[in-house]
């Protein structure tokens, strides 16, 4: 009797859905702001370098100017002797260059999207790695997840990932996948009613990393809401075990 | 043997009977025409004066020797490295260019020292964090591949194939300030100031 039971148990094969998940990233556009210690250390290095350096040509010129003005005050030389071409002092030259620099407007490191707290914009948080997350209905509840889709027979997983990307982000987008191999894995069980209905135990998701090169995502009816989130924001959005396995392949987490 | 003679005889007949349809092929003993070669008698070689020949060869050798000497001369002089060689002017002006020595208080020096220590610790932590990240990435991928292999060997084999589209890899790195939208850079003249050394 016991052996019979064992056999039935082992022959009962558990079926899993195979899925490809996509971790679409917008890489940082600008460099990270320096931390406190980095700023302090940079200042010290610059101080030391200045102390050890010799005076430059420009500084020599400035010293000469200062001497000349002193002599003029004492009345040792006349104004007329001076060559008009050399009348421009080093200080004048410096001021002129500074003025030119001020005229040139660099664009701000904090963008309009940052000020508006627009989580859907690609122009937000330029110094962070942004990840595309969507809000989708799974079962009865809405979840924030990375885009995912079922694998169909005859595809490799990479092909599935490419198809899923098109289905969830539209065609006006150019990305680069990082290789053929998945970079992460997560599995979850379906609710009991669904398990009994379809005889499928749950889903195994294989994640693929991709970088956004060009274009933007389109609104799709397969999901309800989307966001370009930093890793910290992901931590608040995603459920805990899911986040834990995703964090492993996000290289710049500090959560 | 008999067959051979037979063919020979019949061909003889052929030649004698119809002299105009002369067939040059058929039997092994019949004559064959070779392809025309357009040959002409060889030209007579001009005989040059051996002295002139010698002079010519000498000139050639001298030319090569001269270029070798030129190259050797260049090999002795090194390309100057501006960053390494000190300008004579600078060493003369060293006294003028010297900055007044700065006296630091003990507090300042201590402050610097402690910052250097803090910095070393910061870099150490950063390094360990990076190692941790690499470790996590490897672990995550290996776990995914192991699971995939359990699911299907075929998918696994497809996944570990090398993606050749990734090479050559081009990366446009992060910049200090974001690019200005619709910016047109002013035109300028291009002057090549690269020095040439021969």
Short mmCIF file of N, CA and C in Angstrom, two decimals, chain A residues 18 28-31 35 37-38 40-41 44 47-48 50-51 53-57 59-60 104-109 126 151 155-158 176-185 187 204 206 209 245 248-251 253-254, chain B residues 93-94 96-100 102 104 111-112 115-116 118-119 122 126 129 132-133 136-137 139-141 143-145 147-148 150-151 155 158-163 165-166 169-181 183:
data_model
loop_
_atom_site.label_atom_id
_atom_site.label_comp_id
_atom_site.label_asym_id
_atom_site.label_seq_id
_atom_site.Cartn_x
_atom_site.Cartn_y
_atom_site.Cartn_z
N UNK A 18 6.17 29.00 -17.56
CA UNK A 18 7.47 29.66 -17.72
C UNK A 18 7.24 31.07 -18.26
N UNK A 28 22.01 56.12 -15.87
CA UNK A 28 22.20 57.51 -15.46
C UNK A 28 22.73 58.38 -16.60
N UNK A 29 22.20 59.60 -16.69
CA UNK A 29 22.63 60.52 -17.73
C UNK A 29 23.78 61.38 -17.22
N UNK A 30 23.69 61.75 -15.94
CA UNK A 30 24.76 62.58 -15.39
C UNK A 30 25.46 61.84 -14.26
N UNK A 31 26.63 62.36 -13.90
CA UNK A 31 27.41 61.71 -12.86
C UNK A 31 26.74 61.86 -11.51
N UNK A 35 29.51 62.77 -2.50
CA UNK A 35 29.08 62.69 -1.10
C UNK A 35 29.93 63.64 -0.27
N UNK A 37 32.05 63.19 2.17
CA UNK A 37 33.46 62.86 2.36
C UNK A 37 34.24 63.06 1.07
N UNK A 38 33.58 62.80 -0.04
CA UNK A 38 34.25 63.00 -1.33
C UNK A 38 34.56 64.47 -1.56
N UNK A 40 34.96 66.79 0.79
CA UNK A 40 36.01 67.20 1.73
C UNK A 40 37.39 66.76 1.26
N UNK A 41 37.46 65.51 0.82
CA UNK A 41 38.75 64.99 0.41
C UNK A 41 39.24 65.69 -0.85
N UNK A 44 40.78 68.99 0.10
CA UNK A 44 42.12 68.84 0.69
C UNK A 44 43.16 68.56 -0.38
N UNK A 47 43.97 71.71 -2.13
CA UNK A 47 44.82 72.57 -1.31
C UNK A 47 46.28 72.14 -1.39
N UNK A 48 46.50 70.85 -1.20
CA UNK A 48 47.87 70.34 -1.20
C UNK A 48 48.53 70.58 -2.55
N UNK A 50 47.85 72.88 -4.68
CA UNK A 50 48.14 74.30 -4.86
C UNK A 50 49.40 74.70 -4.11
N UNK A 51 49.53 74.19 -2.89
CA UNK A 51 50.70 74.54 -2.09
C UNK A 51 51.99 74.06 -2.73
N UNK A 53 52.52 73.64 -5.91
CA UNK A 53 52.72 74.07 -7.30
C UNK A 53 53.58 75.32 -7.38
N UNK A 54 54.06 75.60 -8.58
CA UNK A 54 54.77 76.86 -8.84
C UNK A 54 53.78 77.83 -9.46
N UNK A 55 54.15 79.09 -9.46
CA UNK A 55 53.24 80.09 -10.02
C UNK A 55 53.17 79.95 -11.54
N UNK A 56 51.99 80.18 -12.06
CA UNK A 56 51.83 80.07 -13.51
C UNK A 56 52.17 81.39 -14.19
N UNK A 57 52.19 81.36 -15.51
CA UNK A 57 52.49 82.57 -16.28
C UNK A 57 51.50 83.68 -15.95
N UNK A 59 49.82 84.14 -13.21
CA UNK A 59 50.07 84.73 -11.89
C UNK A 59 51.26 85.67 -11.91
N UNK A 60 52.29 85.30 -12.67
CA UNK A 60 53.45 86.18 -12.81
C UNK A 60 53.04 87.51 -13.40
N UNK A 104 27.40 81.63 -20.67
CA UNK A 104 27.04 80.30 -21.16
C UNK A 104 26.18 79.59 -20.12
N UNK A 105 24.97 79.24 -20.53
CA UNK A 105 24.06 78.61 -19.57
C UNK A 105 24.13 77.09 -19.71
N UNK A 106 24.63 76.45 -18.66
CA UNK A 106 24.58 74.99 -18.62
C UNK A 106 23.18 74.58 -18.20
N UNK A 107 22.75 73.43 -18.68
CA UNK A 107 21.41 73.02 -18.25
C UNK A 107 21.50 72.42 -16.85
N UNK A 108 20.40 72.51 -16.16
CA UNK A 108 20.40 72.18 -14.74
C UNK A 108 20.44 70.67 -14.51
N UNK A 109 21.08 70.29 -13.40
CA UNK A 109 21.12 68.86 -13.06
C UNK A 109 19.80 68.39 -12.49
N UNK A 126 18.20 62.28 -13.05
CA UNK A 126 19.17 61.98 -14.10
C UNK A 126 20.38 61.20 -13.59
N UNK A 151 5.95 32.25 -21.83
CA UNK A 151 6.77 31.67 -22.88
C UNK A 151 5.88 30.75 -23.72
N UNK A 155 9.95 29.06 -28.88
CA UNK A 155 10.75 30.27 -28.70
C UNK A 155 11.93 29.97 -27.79
N UNK A 156 13.02 30.73 -27.96
CA UNK A 156 14.00 30.74 -26.88
C UNK A 156 13.53 31.80 -25.90
N UNK A 157 14.09 31.79 -24.71
CA UNK A 157 13.61 32.73 -23.69
C UNK A 157 13.91 34.17 -24.08
N UNK A 158 15.04 34.37 -24.77
CA UNK A 158 15.40 35.72 -25.20
C UNK A 158 14.34 36.24 -26.17
N UNK A 176 18.75 47.59 -25.70
CA UNK A 176 19.81 46.59 -25.86
C UNK A 176 19.70 45.58 -24.74
N UNK A 177 19.55 44.33 -25.11
CA UNK A 177 19.52 43.26 -24.10
C UNK A 177 20.95 42.88 -23.75
N UNK A 178 21.12 42.46 -22.50
CA UNK A 178 22.45 42.03 -22.08
C UNK A 178 22.56 40.51 -22.21
N UNK A 179 22.86 40.05 -23.41
CA UNK A 179 23.14 38.63 -23.60
C UNK A 179 21.90 37.76 -23.67
N UNK A 180 22.13 36.47 -23.90
CA UNK A 180 21.03 35.52 -24.06
C UNK A 180 20.57 34.91 -22.74
N UNK A 181 21.43 35.03 -21.73
CA UNK A 181 21.13 34.34 -20.47
C UNK A 181 20.28 35.23 -19.57
N UNK A 182 19.35 34.62 -18.84
CA UNK A 182 18.59 35.40 -17.87
C UNK A 182 19.50 35.82 -16.71
N UNK A 183 19.19 36.97 -16.10
CA UNK A 183 20.06 37.44 -15.04
C UNK A 183 19.44 37.21 -13.67
N UNK A 184 18.19 36.81 -13.62
CA UNK A 184 17.58 36.60 -12.32
C UNK A 184 16.39 35.66 -12.43
N UNK A 185 15.93 35.23 -11.27
CA UNK A 185 14.87 34.21 -11.26
C UNK A 185 13.93 34.46 -10.09
N UNK A 187 10.04 32.66 -8.50
CA UNK A 187 8.87 31.82 -8.77
C UNK A 187 7.81 32.05 -7.70
N UNK A 204 7.26 30.45 -13.08
CA UNK A 204 8.70 30.67 -12.90
C UNK A 204 9.09 31.80 -13.83
N UNK A 206 11.88 34.23 -15.49
CA UNK A 206 13.30 34.45 -15.76
C UNK A 206 13.47 35.89 -16.23
N UNK A 209 17.77 41.61 -18.45
CA UNK A 209 18.06 43.02 -18.29
C UNK A 209 18.16 43.66 -19.66
N UNK A 245 14.53 39.10 -4.76
CA UNK A 245 15.24 38.42 -5.84
C UNK A 245 15.61 39.37 -6.97
N UNK A 248 19.01 41.40 -6.28
CA UNK A 248 20.26 40.69 -6.50
C UNK A 248 20.92 41.07 -7.82
N UNK A 249 20.10 41.36 -8.84
CA UNK A 249 20.74 41.67 -10.12
C UNK A 249 20.68 43.16 -10.47
N UNK A 250 20.24 43.99 -9.53
CA UNK A 250 20.37 45.43 -9.73
C UNK A 250 21.67 45.84 -9.07
N UNK A 251 22.62 46.27 -9.87
CA UNK A 251 23.97 46.39 -9.34
C UNK A 251 24.15 47.59 -8.42
N UNK A 253 22.16 49.04 -5.87
CA UNK A 253 21.20 49.26 -4.81
C UNK A 253 21.94 49.78 -3.58
N UNK A 254 21.27 50.57 -2.80
CA UNK A 254 21.81 50.96 -1.51
C UNK A 254 20.70 50.88 -0.49
N UNK B 93 63.52 80.43 -13.82
CA UNK B 93 62.55 81.29 -13.11
C UNK B 93 62.06 80.66 -11.82
N UNK B 94 62.69 79.60 -11.39
CA UNK B 94 62.17 78.86 -10.25
C UNK B 94 61.99 79.76 -9.03
N UNK B 96 61.41 82.96 -8.91
CA UNK B 96 60.29 83.90 -9.02
C UNK B 96 58.97 83.17 -8.81
N UNK B 97 58.93 81.93 -9.30
CA UNK B 97 57.65 81.21 -9.31
C UNK B 97 57.34 80.54 -7.98
N UNK B 98 58.28 80.48 -7.12
CA UNK B 98 58.04 79.81 -5.83
C UNK B 98 56.94 80.54 -5.05
N UNK B 99 56.05 79.74 -4.46
CA UNK B 99 55.02 80.34 -3.62
C UNK B 99 55.57 80.52 -2.21
N UNK B 100 55.05 81.49 -1.51
CA UNK B 100 55.44 81.61 -0.10
C UNK B 100 54.97 80.37 0.66
N UNK B 102 53.47 77.86 3.25
CA UNK B 102 52.29 78.02 4.09
C UNK B 102 52.53 77.30 5.41
N UNK B 104 50.97 75.57 8.58
CA UNK B 104 49.70 75.01 9.02
C UNK B 104 49.68 74.89 10.53
N UNK B 111 43.39 67.61 11.17
CA UNK B 111 42.15 67.52 10.40
C UNK B 111 42.39 66.79 9.08
N UNK B 112 43.49 67.18 8.43
CA UNK B 112 43.83 66.54 7.16
C UNK B 112 44.08 65.05 7.35
N UNK B 115 41.00 63.10 7.86
CA UNK B 115 40.23 62.97 6.61
C UNK B 115 40.83 61.91 5.70
N UNK B 116 42.16 61.88 5.65
CA UNK B 116 42.81 60.85 4.83
C UNK B 116 42.43 59.46 5.33
N UNK B 118 39.73 58.69 7.03
CA UNK B 118 38.31 58.47 6.69
C UNK B 118 38.15 58.04 5.24
N UNK B 119 38.95 58.71 4.41
CA UNK B 119 38.88 58.42 2.97
C UNK B 119 39.29 56.98 2.69
N UNK B 122 36.54 54.78 3.65
CA UNK B 122 35.44 54.92 2.69
C UNK B 122 35.71 54.09 1.44
N UNK B 126 33.73 50.85 0.02
CA UNK B 126 33.20 50.90 -1.35
C UNK B 126 33.63 49.66 -2.12
N UNK B 129 31.74 46.69 -1.00
CA UNK B 129 30.37 46.76 -1.52
C UNK B 129 30.34 46.29 -2.98
N UNK B 132 30.59 42.63 -3.21
CA UNK B 132 29.31 42.05 -2.83
C UNK B 132 28.34 42.07 -4.01
N UNK B 133 28.33 43.22 -4.71
CA UNK B 133 27.42 43.37 -5.85
C UNK B 133 27.75 42.36 -6.94
N UNK B 136 26.58 38.99 -5.91
CA UNK B 136 25.13 38.85 -6.03
C UNK B 136 24.71 38.63 -7.48
N UNK B 137 25.34 39.40 -8.39
CA UNK B 137 25.00 39.26 -9.81
C UNK B 137 25.28 37.84 -10.29
N UNK B 139 25.58 35.13 -8.49
CA UNK B 139 24.70 34.17 -7.83
C UNK B 139 23.33 34.16 -8.49
N UNK B 140 22.81 35.36 -8.75
CA UNK B 140 21.47 35.49 -9.32
C UNK B 140 21.39 34.83 -10.70
N UNK B 141 22.42 35.08 -11.52
CA UNK B 141 22.42 34.52 -12.87
C UNK B 141 22.58 33.01 -12.83
N UNK B 143 21.73 31.02 -10.48
CA UNK B 143 20.50 30.41 -9.98
C UNK B 143 19.47 30.34 -11.11
N UNK B 144 19.37 31.42 -11.87
CA UNK B 144 18.42 31.44 -12.98
C UNK B 144 18.76 30.35 -14.00
N UNK B 145 20.07 30.21 -14.28
CA UNK B 145 20.47 29.21 -15.28
C UNK B 145 20.21 27.79 -14.77
N UNK B 147 17.91 26.87 -12.69
CA UNK B 147 16.46 26.62 -12.73
C UNK B 147 16.01 26.35 -14.16
N UNK B 148 16.62 27.11 -15.08
CA UNK B 148 16.26 26.97 -16.49
C UNK B 148 16.63 25.58 -17.00
N UNK B 150 16.73 22.91 -15.29
CA UNK B 150 15.76 21.97 -14.75
C UNK B 150 14.49 21.97 -15.60
N UNK B 151 14.13 23.15 -16.07
CA UNK B 151 12.90 23.27 -16.86
C UNK B 151 13.09 22.64 -18.23
N UNK B 155 16.24 25.09 -23.76
CA UNK B 155 16.23 26.53 -23.45
C UNK B 155 17.55 26.93 -22.80
N UNK B 158 20.19 27.34 -25.39
CA UNK B 158 19.99 28.60 -26.12
C UNK B 158 20.43 29.79 -25.29
N UNK B 159 20.25 29.67 -23.97
CA UNK B 159 20.55 30.81 -23.09
C UNK B 159 22.05 31.01 -22.92
N UNK B 160 22.83 29.92 -22.92
CA UNK B 160 24.25 30.11 -22.68
C UNK B 160 25.03 30.38 -23.96
N UNK B 161 24.32 30.51 -25.07
CA UNK B 161 25.03 30.87 -26.30
C UNK B 161 25.56 32.29 -26.21
N UNK B 162 26.69 32.52 -26.89
CA UNK B 162 27.30 33.85 -26.85
C UNK B 162 26.52 34.79 -27.75
N UNK B 163 26.22 35.96 -27.23
CA UNK B 163 25.50 36.96 -28.01
C UNK B 163 26.52 37.86 -28.69
N UNK B 165 26.09 40.10 -30.90
CA UNK B 165 25.68 41.46 -31.23
C UNK B 165 26.18 42.45 -30.19
N UNK B 166 26.67 41.94 -29.06
CA UNK B 166 27.14 42.84 -28.00
C UNK B 166 28.54 43.39 -28.30
N UNK B 169 31.22 46.83 -28.21
CA UNK B 169 30.31 47.44 -27.27
C UNK B 169 30.61 48.93 -27.16
N UNK B 170 29.58 49.72 -27.28
CA UNK B 170 29.78 51.17 -27.23
C UNK B 170 28.98 51.73 -26.06
N UNK B 171 29.62 52.59 -25.31
CA UNK B 171 28.96 53.13 -24.14
C UNK B 171 29.15 54.63 -24.12
N UNK B 172 28.06 55.37 -23.94
CA UNK B 172 28.18 56.81 -23.80
C UNK B 172 27.96 57.13 -22.34
N UNK B 173 29.02 57.54 -21.69
CA UNK B 173 29.02 57.61 -20.24
C UNK B 173 28.25 58.79 -19.71
N UNK B 174 28.02 58.79 -18.38
CA UNK B 174 27.35 59.93 -17.76
C UNK B 174 28.23 61.18 -17.81
N UNK B 175 27.59 62.32 -17.88
CA UNK B 175 28.31 63.59 -17.99
C UNK B 175 28.00 64.47 -16.78
N UNK B 176 28.74 65.56 -16.66
CA UNK B 176 28.60 66.41 -15.49
C UNK B 176 27.24 67.12 -15.46
N UNK B 177 26.87 67.73 -16.60
CA UNK B 177 25.54 68.36 -16.68
C UNK B 177 24.82 67.78 -17.89
N UNK B 178 23.50 67.67 -17.80
CA UNK B 178 22.78 67.07 -18.93
C UNK B 178 22.94 67.91 -20.20
N UNK B 179 22.86 67.25 -21.35
CA UNK B 179 23.01 67.98 -22.62
C UNK B 179 21.92 69.05 -22.78
N UNK B 180 22.31 70.20 -23.35
CA UNK B 180 21.34 71.26 -23.58
C UNK B 180 20.50 70.90 -24.79
N UNK B 181 19.19 71.05 -24.64
CA UNK B 181 18.32 70.66 -25.75
C UNK B 181 18.45 71.64 -26.92
N UNK B 183 20.83 72.41 -28.82
CA UNK B 183 22.01 73.26 -28.78
C UNK B 183 22.79 73.14 -30.08
#
